[in-house]
Amino acid sequence: MTHPFLDLAPLTAAHFASIEDRVARLLSTGQDVVITQGEALLPLEGAIRSTAGPGTTALNVITGPYGQTFGDWLRDCGARVVDLAVPFHTAVTAEQIRDAFAEHPEIDFVSLVHAEAATGNTNPVAEIGEVVRRHGALFYLDAVASIGAEPVLPDAWGVDLCVIGAQKAMGGPAGVSAVSVSERAWARMAANPGAPRRSYLSLLDWKERWIDGGRKALLHAPAQLEMLALEACLERIEAVGLDTVMDRHRRAAVATRAGARALGGGLEPYVYEDAEAAPVATTLRAPSGVVASELVARAVESDPAVPLVAGGGALAKEMIRVNHYGVDATRGAVRASLSALGAALAAKGLTVDVEGALRAAEATWR
């Protein structure tokens, strides 16, 4: 008895390498790309532990919960960390990065999240990259949520370590991820005595045993189903074009924000400025006196598939997130989300205009 998920021929090194090449094309990068066999937290942590240590002074930008996590990892590595935290309803600016360098010229590592799906903001990486490059610091970027929803260009932006995952805007699997690595980053790892070796967190192992060996022999058995799913995801993006995929996410975000403003009931975008709102997901602020998690629970009662969740942790009281990414970057998902939220708000006794919200959303979908 055979099964489509079982009894597959082993994934060859050549096949694995060809998928890495497709990821490199997606990123428009000439840097080395390593596909890591785990969710994106694996290369995110591995890249920090490989390049940071007691001699590192890191500027850690916090625009959401992942930035906080990166600071913890950096401190655990022995790095001196300068945290630059901005309110979660906004984005960091290149000027703020410039000011941080002026105050701490010894900074030699910058960690940044491109788009924070958890808070709904996106940061101007191209402008920030210019500042980082001018000061010669190593630039580490979490582009897990942004890839597929907006441009991610590590070479053009001077990013030395760019981590991506397929589970959000790419509409792919969560079990594999990837990181592009510059020559400067490889050199930093090689000079770091604390860089992980013979470890799942080790990027140097991939460099020395995989890349330097001509990508002939894999380090260990690959996650075959996840690799095939990643390949299928890349094929689907290539078939329609990355620009088309990004445009769907942009339209979904613009439509959701317009619809939320027209819906009424006290609902409003969590990220104030449209230019600072991430295309991957839209966060909304619950009306005064309404607990966001309770509102979401009511909204999904009739349709559990609607892409609505409450914010994580303390944000569960005030934040609603519309996850219009991947297969949900559609008119239908946006309309369903607005309708469900309107019904939940009306059930709370608040005055809403669902039809007006749907018209507003439709008018922006151009």
Tab-separated table of C-alpha atoms in Angstrom:
chain	number	residue	atom	x	y	z
A	1	MET	CA	0.000	0.000	0.000
A	2	THR	CA	1.477	3.359	-0.998
A	3	HIS	CA	0.693	6.829	0.229
A	4	PRO	CA	1.463	10.167	-1.460
A	5	PHE	CA	3.285	11.361	1.685
A	6	LEU	CA	5.190	8.144	2.240
A	7	ASP	CA	7.530	5.829	0.314
A	8	LEU	CA	9.139	8.752	-1.484
A	9	ALA	CA	12.550	8.526	-3.081
A	10	PRO	CA	15.183	10.303	-0.944
A	11	LEU	CA	15.670	13.998	-1.625
A	12	THR	CA	19.019	14.280	-3.354
A	13	ALA	CA	21.662	16.897	-2.652
A	14	ALA	CA	21.184	18.262	-6.173
A	15	HIS	CA	17.439	18.627	-5.617
A	16	PHE	CA	18.042	20.344	-2.268
A	17	ALA	CA	20.528	22.730	-3.883
A	18	SER	CA	18.081	23.566	-6.667
A	19	ILE	CA	15.502	24.665	-4.097
A	20	GLU	CA	18.105	26.869	-2.427
A	21	ASP	CA	18.791	28.438	-5.822
A	22	ARG	CA	15.092	29.250	-6.202
A	23	VAL	CA	15.082	30.933	-2.788
A	24	ALA	CA	18.109	32.985	-3.869
A	25	ARG	CA	16.219	34.109	-6.964
A	26	LEU	CA	13.216	35.033	-4.831
A	27	LEU	CA	15.523	37.284	-2.793
A	28	SER	CA	17.394	38.591	-5.851
A	29	THR	CA	20.597	37.763	-4.005
A	30	GLY	CA	24.035	36.582	-5.008
A	31	GLN	CA	24.797	35.691	-1.385
A	32	ASP	CA	24.942	32.121	-0.144
A	33	VAL	CA	21.519	30.797	0.821
A	34	VAL	CA	21.093	28.008	3.361
A	35	ILE	CA	17.751	26.276	3.825
A	36	THR	CA	17.497	25.260	7.469
A	37	GLN	CA	15.448	22.288	8.561
A	38	GLY	CA	13.089	23.878	11.044
A	39	GLU	CA	10.769	26.814	11.664
A	40	ALA	CA	12.317	30.263	11.218
A	41	LEU	CA	13.254	30.612	14.893
A	42	LEU	CA	16.052	28.134	14.100
A	43	PRO	CA	18.041	30.363	11.691
A	44	LEU	CA	16.991	33.508	13.560
A	45	GLU	CA	18.668	32.243	16.718
A	46	GLY	CA	21.475	30.477	14.869
A	47	ALA	CA	22.457	33.625	12.969
A	48	ILE	CA	22.698	35.676	16.167
A	49	ARG	CA	24.624	33.055	18.107
A	50	SER	CA	26.966	32.572	15.150
A	51	THR	CA	27.908	36.230	14.753
A	52	ALA	CA	27.531	37.837	18.201
A	53	GLY	CA	29.647	37.398	21.294
A	54	PRO	CA	31.330	39.178	24.209
A	55	GLY	CA	33.065	41.620	21.859
A	56	THR	CA	29.849	42.659	20.103
A	57	THR	CA	27.979	45.897	20.661
A	58	ALA	CA	24.532	45.408	19.161
A	59	LEU	CA	21.830	47.901	18.306
A	60	ASN	CA	18.631	45.909	18.769
A	61	VAL	CA	15.554	47.580	17.296
A	62	ILE	CA	12.293	46.684	19.048
A	63	THR	CA	9.078	47.314	17.130
A	64	GLY	CA	7.321	44.185	18.399
A	65	PRO	CA	7.818	40.965	20.378
A	66	TYR	CA	10.447	39.434	18.098
A	67	GLY	CA	12.784	42.355	18.612
A	68	GLN	CA	12.535	41.718	22.338
A	69	THR	CA	13.505	38.085	21.779
A	70	PHE	CA	16.537	39.044	19.710
A	71	GLY	CA	17.792	41.254	22.521
A	72	ASP	CA	17.548	38.321	24.941
A	73	TRP	CA	19.585	36.095	22.593
A	74	LEU	CA	22.215	38.784	22.086
A	75	ARG	CA	22.659	39.274	25.827
A	76	ASP	CA	22.835	35.526	26.323
A	77	CYS	CA	25.726	35.475	23.827
A	78	GLY	CA	27.562	38.022	25.945
A	79	ALA	CA	26.980	40.974	23.631
A	80	ARG	CA	26.484	44.489	24.927
A	81	VAL	CA	23.009	45.464	23.742
A	82	VAL	CA	21.662	48.921	23.021
A	83	ASP	CA	17.880	48.590	22.743
A	84	LEU	CA	16.021	51.046	20.515
A	85	ALA	CA	12.345	50.560	21.321
A	86	VAL	CA	9.568	52.416	19.540
A	87	PRO	CA	5.811	52.226	20.204
A	88	PHE	CA	4.259	49.173	18.566
A	89	HIS	CA	1.781	51.328	16.662
A	90	THR	CA	4.568	52.918	14.627
A	91	ALA	CA	7.823	52.115	12.809
A	92	VAL	CA	11.448	52.966	13.497
A	93	THR	CA	13.070	55.618	11.300
A	94	ALA	CA	16.478	55.864	9.680
A	95	GLU	CA	17.023	59.048	11.674
A	96	GLN	CA	16.570	57.144	14.934
A	97	ILE	CA	19.132	54.582	13.759
A	98	ARG	CA	21.506	57.414	12.828
A	99	ASP	CA	21.079	58.960	16.270
A	100	ALA	CA	21.832	55.625	17.939
A	101	PHE	CA	25.104	55.343	16.017
A	102	ALA	CA	26.000	58.924	16.951
A	103	GLU	CA	25.474	58.122	20.634
A	104	HIS	CA	27.139	54.691	20.437
A	105	PRO	CA	29.699	54.718	17.583
A	106	GLU	CA	31.031	51.344	18.775
A	107	ILE	CA	27.909	49.556	17.479
A	108	ASP	CA	28.987	46.784	15.106
A	109	PHE	CA	25.768	44.733	14.809
A	110	VAL	CA	22.200	45.814	14.057
A	111	SER	CA	19.175	43.537	14.462
A	112	LEU	CA	15.842	44.506	12.958
A	113	VAL	CA	12.496	42.952	12.122
A	114	HIS	CA	11.275	44.037	8.686
A	115	ALA	CA	7.537	43.508	9.209
A	116	GLU	CA	6.056	42.589	12.566
A	117	ALA	CA	2.974	40.525	11.807
A	118	ALA	CA	2.263	40.502	15.538
A	119	THR	CA	1.913	44.296	15.702
A	120	GLY	CA	1.154	45.157	12.081
A	121	ASN	CA	4.003	47.581	11.421
A	122	THR	CA	6.764	47.524	8.798
A	123	ASN	CA	10.128	49.241	8.925
A	124	PRO	CA	11.942	51.165	6.128
A	125	VAL	CA	14.785	48.696	5.634
A	126	ALA	CA	16.245	50.311	2.516
A	127	GLU	CA	16.776	53.634	4.318
A	128	ILE	CA	18.031	51.951	7.477
A	129	GLY	CA	20.411	49.808	5.434
A	130	GLU	CA	22.116	52.917	4.084
A	131	VAL	CA	22.810	54.134	7.613
A	132	VAL	CA	24.060	50.737	8.790
A	133	ARG	CA	26.322	50.340	5.755
A	134	ARG	CA	27.826	53.791	6.300
A	135	HIS	CA	28.904	52.748	9.786
A	136	GLY	CA	30.173	49.313	8.741
A	137	ALA	CA	27.999	47.333	11.149
A	138	LEU	CA	26.744	43.837	10.387
A	139	PHE	CA	23.050	43.976	9.459
A	140	TYR	CA	20.717	41.160	10.595
A	141	LEU	CA	17.137	41.182	9.291
A	142	ASP	CA	14.085	39.109	10.150
A	143	ALA	CA	12.066	39.079	6.925
A	144	VAL	CA	9.918	36.079	7.843
A	145	ALA	CA	6.631	37.979	7.687
A	146	SER	CA	7.547	40.394	4.899
A	147	ILE	CA	8.774	37.993	2.214
A	148	GLY	CA	6.026	37.621	-0.360
A	149	ALA	CA	4.097	40.622	0.969
A	150	GLU	CA	6.603	43.371	0.161
A	151	PRO	CA	10.055	43.644	-1.437
A	152	VAL	CA	12.923	41.919	0.394
A	153	LEU	CA	16.271	42.760	-1.221
A	154	PRO	CA	19.236	41.833	0.979
A	155	ASP	CA	21.904	42.716	-1.592
A	156	ALA	CA	20.462	46.113	-2.502
A	157	TRP	CA	19.846	46.966	1.153
A	158	GLY	CA	23.205	45.784	2.505
A	159	VAL	CA	21.710	43.033	4.664
A	160	ASP	CA	24.302	40.507	5.856
A	161	LEU	CA	21.916	37.966	7.381
A	162	CYS	CA	18.379	37.816	6.008
A	163	VAL	CA	16.081	35.173	7.478
A	164	ILE	CA	12.847	34.171	5.777
A	165	GLY	CA	10.076	31.658	6.366
A	166	ALA	CA	7.431	30.406	3.976
A	167	GLN	CA	4.455	30.092	6.297
A	168	LYS	CA	3.025	33.579	6.004
A	169	ALA	CA	2.809	35.625	2.796
A	170	MET	CA	4.484	32.934	0.716
A	171	GLY	CA	1.657	30.556	1.607
A	172	GLY	CA	4.053	27.651	2.190
A	173	PRO	CA	5.204	25.298	4.948
A	174	ALA	CA	6.330	26.295	8.433
A	175	GLY	CA	8.796	23.444	8.892
A	176	VAL	CA	11.663	24.820	6.795
A	177	SER	CA	13.194	28.287	6.547
A	178	ALA	CA	16.173	29.983	4.945
A	179	VAL	CA	18.886	32.557	5.530
A	180	SER	CA	21.035	34.461	3.065
A	181	VAL	CA	24.565	35.061	4.346
A	182	SER	CA	27.065	37.663	3.123
A	183	GLU	CA	30.809	37.102	2.968
A	184	ARG	CA	31.178	39.567	5.850
A	185	ALA	CA	28.823	37.488	7.958
A	186	TRP	CA	30.694	34.271	7.182
A	187	ALA	CA	33.930	35.972	8.203
A	188	ARG	CA	32.371	37.161	11.467
A	189	MET	CA	31.234	33.617	12.236
A	190	ALA	CA	34.643	32.120	11.459
A	191	ALA	CA	36.272	34.595	13.857
A	192	ASN	CA	33.723	33.944	16.625
A	193	PRO	CA	34.951	31.254	19.053
A	194	GLY	CA	31.436	30.999	20.472
A	195	ALA	CA	29.739	30.237	17.158
A	196	PRO	CA	27.753	26.976	17.412
A	197	ARG	CA	29.458	23.936	15.895
A	198	ARG	CA	28.101	20.415	15.398
A	199	SER	CA	24.741	21.853	16.337
A	200	TYR	CA	21.397	22.367	14.644
A	201	LEU	CA	22.006	26.073	15.276
A	202	SER	CA	25.303	26.015	13.398
A	203	LEU	CA	25.477	27.906	10.125
A	204	LEU	CA	29.237	27.328	9.902
A	205	ASP	CA	28.600	23.599	9.605
A	206	TRP	CA	26.508	24.303	6.492
A	207	LYS	CA	29.197	26.598	5.145
A	208	GLU	CA	32.085	24.188	5.601
A	209	ARG	CA	30.399	20.843	4.988
A	210	TRP	CA	27.787	21.852	2.400
A	211	ILE	CA	28.645	25.067	0.542
A	212	ASP	CA	32.440	24.719	0.544
A	213	GLY	CA	32.017	21.091	-0.484
A	214	GLY	CA	30.185	22.123	-3.637
A	215	ARG	CA	26.767	21.170	-2.203
A	216	LYS	CA	27.413	17.492	-2.900
A	217	ALA	CA	26.542	15.905	0.455
A	218	LEU	CA	23.832	16.995	2.894
A	219	LEU	CA	24.663	17.330	6.582
A	220	HIS	CA	21.717	15.188	7.649
A	221	ALA	CA	18.475	13.759	6.328
A	222	PRO	CA	16.352	16.652	5.080
A	223	ALA	CA	12.744	17.293	6.075
A	224	GLN	CA	11.552	15.870	2.791
A	225	LEU	CA	7.860	16.725	2.825
A	226	GLU	CA	8.543	20.281	3.972
A	227	MET	CA	11.214	20.709	1.295
A	228	LEU	CA	8.825	19.509	-1.398
A	229	ALA	CA	6.137	21.836	-0.047
A	230	LEU	CA	8.616	24.738	-0.158
A	231	GLU	CA	9.468	23.872	-3.743
A	232	ALA	CA	5.771	23.798	-4.673
A	233	CYS	CA	5.279	27.149	-2.922
A	234	LEU	CA	8.156	28.690	-4.892
A	235	GLU	CA	6.800	27.244	-8.135
A	236	ARG	CA	3.400	28.802	-7.456
A	237	ILE	CA	4.941	32.219	-6.793
A	238	GLU	CA	7.080	31.970	-9.920
A	239	ALA	CA	4.057	30.994	-12.004
A	240	VAL	CA	2.058	34.121	-11.147
A	241	GLY	CA	5.016	36.398	-10.444
A	242	LEU	CA	6.284	37.767	-7.142
A	243	ASP	CA	4.975	41.242	-7.982
A	244	THR	CA	1.461	39.819	-8.340
A	245	VAL	CA	1.690	38.062	-4.980
A	246	MET	CA	2.929	41.224	-3.269
A	247	ASP	CA	0.205	43.278	-4.929
A	248	ARG	CA	-2.500	40.988	-3.522
A	249	HIS	CA	-1.142	41.558	-0.027
A	250	ARG	CA	-0.941	45.306	-0.535
A	251	ARG	CA	-4.532	45.428	-1.765
A	252	ALA	CA	-5.748	43.297	1.130
A	253	ALA	CA	-4.079	45.584	3.664
A	254	VAL	CA	-5.361	48.796	2.100
A	255	ALA	CA	-8.872	47.357	1.795
A	256	THR	CA	-8.898	46.128	5.399
A	257	ARG	CA	-7.804	49.490	6.782
A	258	ALA	CA	-10.374	51.352	4.668
A	259	GLY	CA	-13.105	48.925	5.661
A	260	ALA	CA	-12.255	49.116	9.356
A	261	ARG	CA	-12.417	52.913	9.302
A	262	ALA	CA	-15.809	52.812	7.569
A	263	LEU	CA	-17.188	50.067	9.812
A	264	GLY	CA	-17.460	52.313	12.847
A	265	GLY	CA	-18.271	51.003	16.283
A	266	GLY	CA	-15.046	52.493	17.615
A	267	LEU	CA	-12.833	50.128	15.625
A	268	GLU	CA	-9.715	51.740	14.141
A	269	PRO	CA	-6.316	50.745	12.721
A	270	TYR	CA	-3.742	49.963	15.417
A	271	VAL	CA	-0.837	51.309	13.330
A	272	TYR	CA	-1.654	54.981	12.849
A	273	GLU	CA	0.094	55.787	9.569
A	274	ASP	CA	-0.787	53.935	6.376
A	275	ALA	CA	2.856	54.064	5.218
A	276	GLU	CA	3.958	52.228	8.373
A	277	ALA	CA	1.347	49.466	8.119
A	278	ALA	CA	2.583	46.032	7.049
A	279	PRO	CA	0.961	44.439	3.997
A	280	VAL	CA	1.174	40.966	5.546
A	281	ALA	CA	-1.438	41.554	8.270
A	282	THR	CA	-3.567	44.394	9.571
A	283	THR	CA	-3.886	45.109	13.267
A	284	LEU	CA	-6.929	46.919	14.626
A	285	ARG	CA	-7.575	48.568	17.980
A	286	ALA	CA	-10.688	47.336	19.769
A	287	PRO	CA	-13.242	49.956	20.853
A	288	SER	CA	-12.936	51.377	24.343
A	289	GLY	CA	-14.452	49.024	26.882
A	290	VAL	CA	-14.342	46.012	24.547
A	291	VAL	CA	-11.852	43.183	25.126
A	292	ALA	CA	-10.294	42.272	21.792
A	293	SER	CA	-10.010	38.548	22.510
A	294	GLU	CA	-13.697	38.369	23.424
A	295	LEU	CA	-14.662	40.265	20.286
A	296	VAL	CA	-12.609	37.902	18.111
A	297	ALA	CA	-14.092	34.849	19.808
A	298	ARG	CA	-17.581	36.165	18.996
A	299	ALA	CA	-16.560	37.047	15.423
A	300	VAL	CA	-15.280	33.566	14.567
A	301	GLU	CA	-18.195	31.676	16.071
A	302	SER	CA	-20.113	31.518	12.795
A	303	ASP	CA	-17.033	30.998	10.610
A	304	PRO	CA	-13.919	29.614	12.325
A	305	ALA	CA	-12.003	29.926	9.046
A	306	VAL	CA	-12.125	33.723	9.010
A	307	PRO	CA	-8.506	34.932	9.497
A	308	LEU	CA	-9.018	36.837	12.743
A	309	VAL	CA	-6.993	36.464	15.941
A	310	ALA	CA	-6.470	38.581	19.018
A	311	GLY	CA	-3.094	40.086	19.824
A	312	GLY	CA	-0.660	38.010	21.832
A	313	GLY	CA	-0.003	38.424	25.546
A	314	ALA	CA	-1.057	41.771	26.976
A	315	LEU	CA	-2.157	42.886	23.501
A	316	ALA	CA	-5.052	40.394	23.658
A	317	LYS	CA	-7.081	43.055	25.468
A	318	GLU	CA	-6.781	45.753	22.819
A	319	MET	CA	-5.560	44.325	19.505
A	320	ILE	CA	-7.307	42.391	16.730
A	321	ARG	CA	-5.231	41.008	13.883
A	322	VAL	CA	-6.560	40.297	10.394
A	323	ASN	CA	-4.161	37.724	8.957
A	324	HIS	CA	-4.764	38.395	5.260
A	325	TYR	CA	-1.648	36.586	4.101
A	326	GLY	CA	-0.955	33.662	1.814
A	327	VAL	CA	-4.195	32.150	0.572
A	328	ASP	CA	-6.139	34.719	2.616
A	329	ALA	CA	-4.754	37.735	0.723
A	330	THR	CA	-8.081	37.951	-1.111
A	331	ARG	CA	-11.193	40.074	-1.397
A	332	GLY	CA	-13.215	37.254	0.110
A	333	ALA	CA	-11.081	37.001	3.252
A	334	VAL	CA	-11.158	40.758	3.775
A	335	ARG	CA	-14.941	40.924	3.296
A	336	ALA	CA	-15.509	37.962	5.600
A	337	SER	CA	-13.312	39.523	8.283
A	338	LEU	CA	-15.111	42.874	8.147
A	339	SER	CA	-18.522	41.208	8.180
A	340	ALA	CA	-17.606	39.012	11.154
A	341	LEU	CA	-16.211	41.948	13.098
A	342	GLY	CA	-19.283	44.031	12.283
A	343	ALA	CA	-21.601	41.305	13.561
A	344	ALA	CA	-19.560	40.917	16.760
A	345	LEU	CA	-19.544	44.680	17.388
A	346	ALA	CA	-23.285	44.888	16.756
A	347	ALA	CA	-23.803	42.095	19.265
A	348	LYS	CA	-22.017	44.305	21.798
A	349	GLY	CA	-24.616	47.011	21.141
A	350	LEU	CA	-22.302	49.201	19.055
A	351	THR	CA	-23.458	50.977	15.900
A	352	VAL	CA	-21.727	49.703	12.773
A	353	ASP	CA	-22.115	50.054	9.027
A	354	VAL	CA	-21.144	46.704	7.541
A	355	GLU	CA	-22.340	47.553	4.043
A	356	GLY	CA	-20.409	50.802	4.149
A	357	ALA	CA	-17.304	48.935	5.264
A	358	LEU	CA	-17.622	46.458	2.416
A	359	ARG	CA	-18.085	49.265	-0.099
A	360	ALA	CA	-15.032	51.077	1.241
A	361	ALA	CA	-12.935	47.929	1.031
A	362	GLU	CA	-14.105	47.179	-2.504
A	363	ALA	CA	-13.414	50.744	-3.668
A	364	THR	CA	-9.735	50.439	-2.694
A	365	TRP	CA	-9.194	47.048	-4.369
A	366	ARG	CA	-7.757	48.366	-7.605
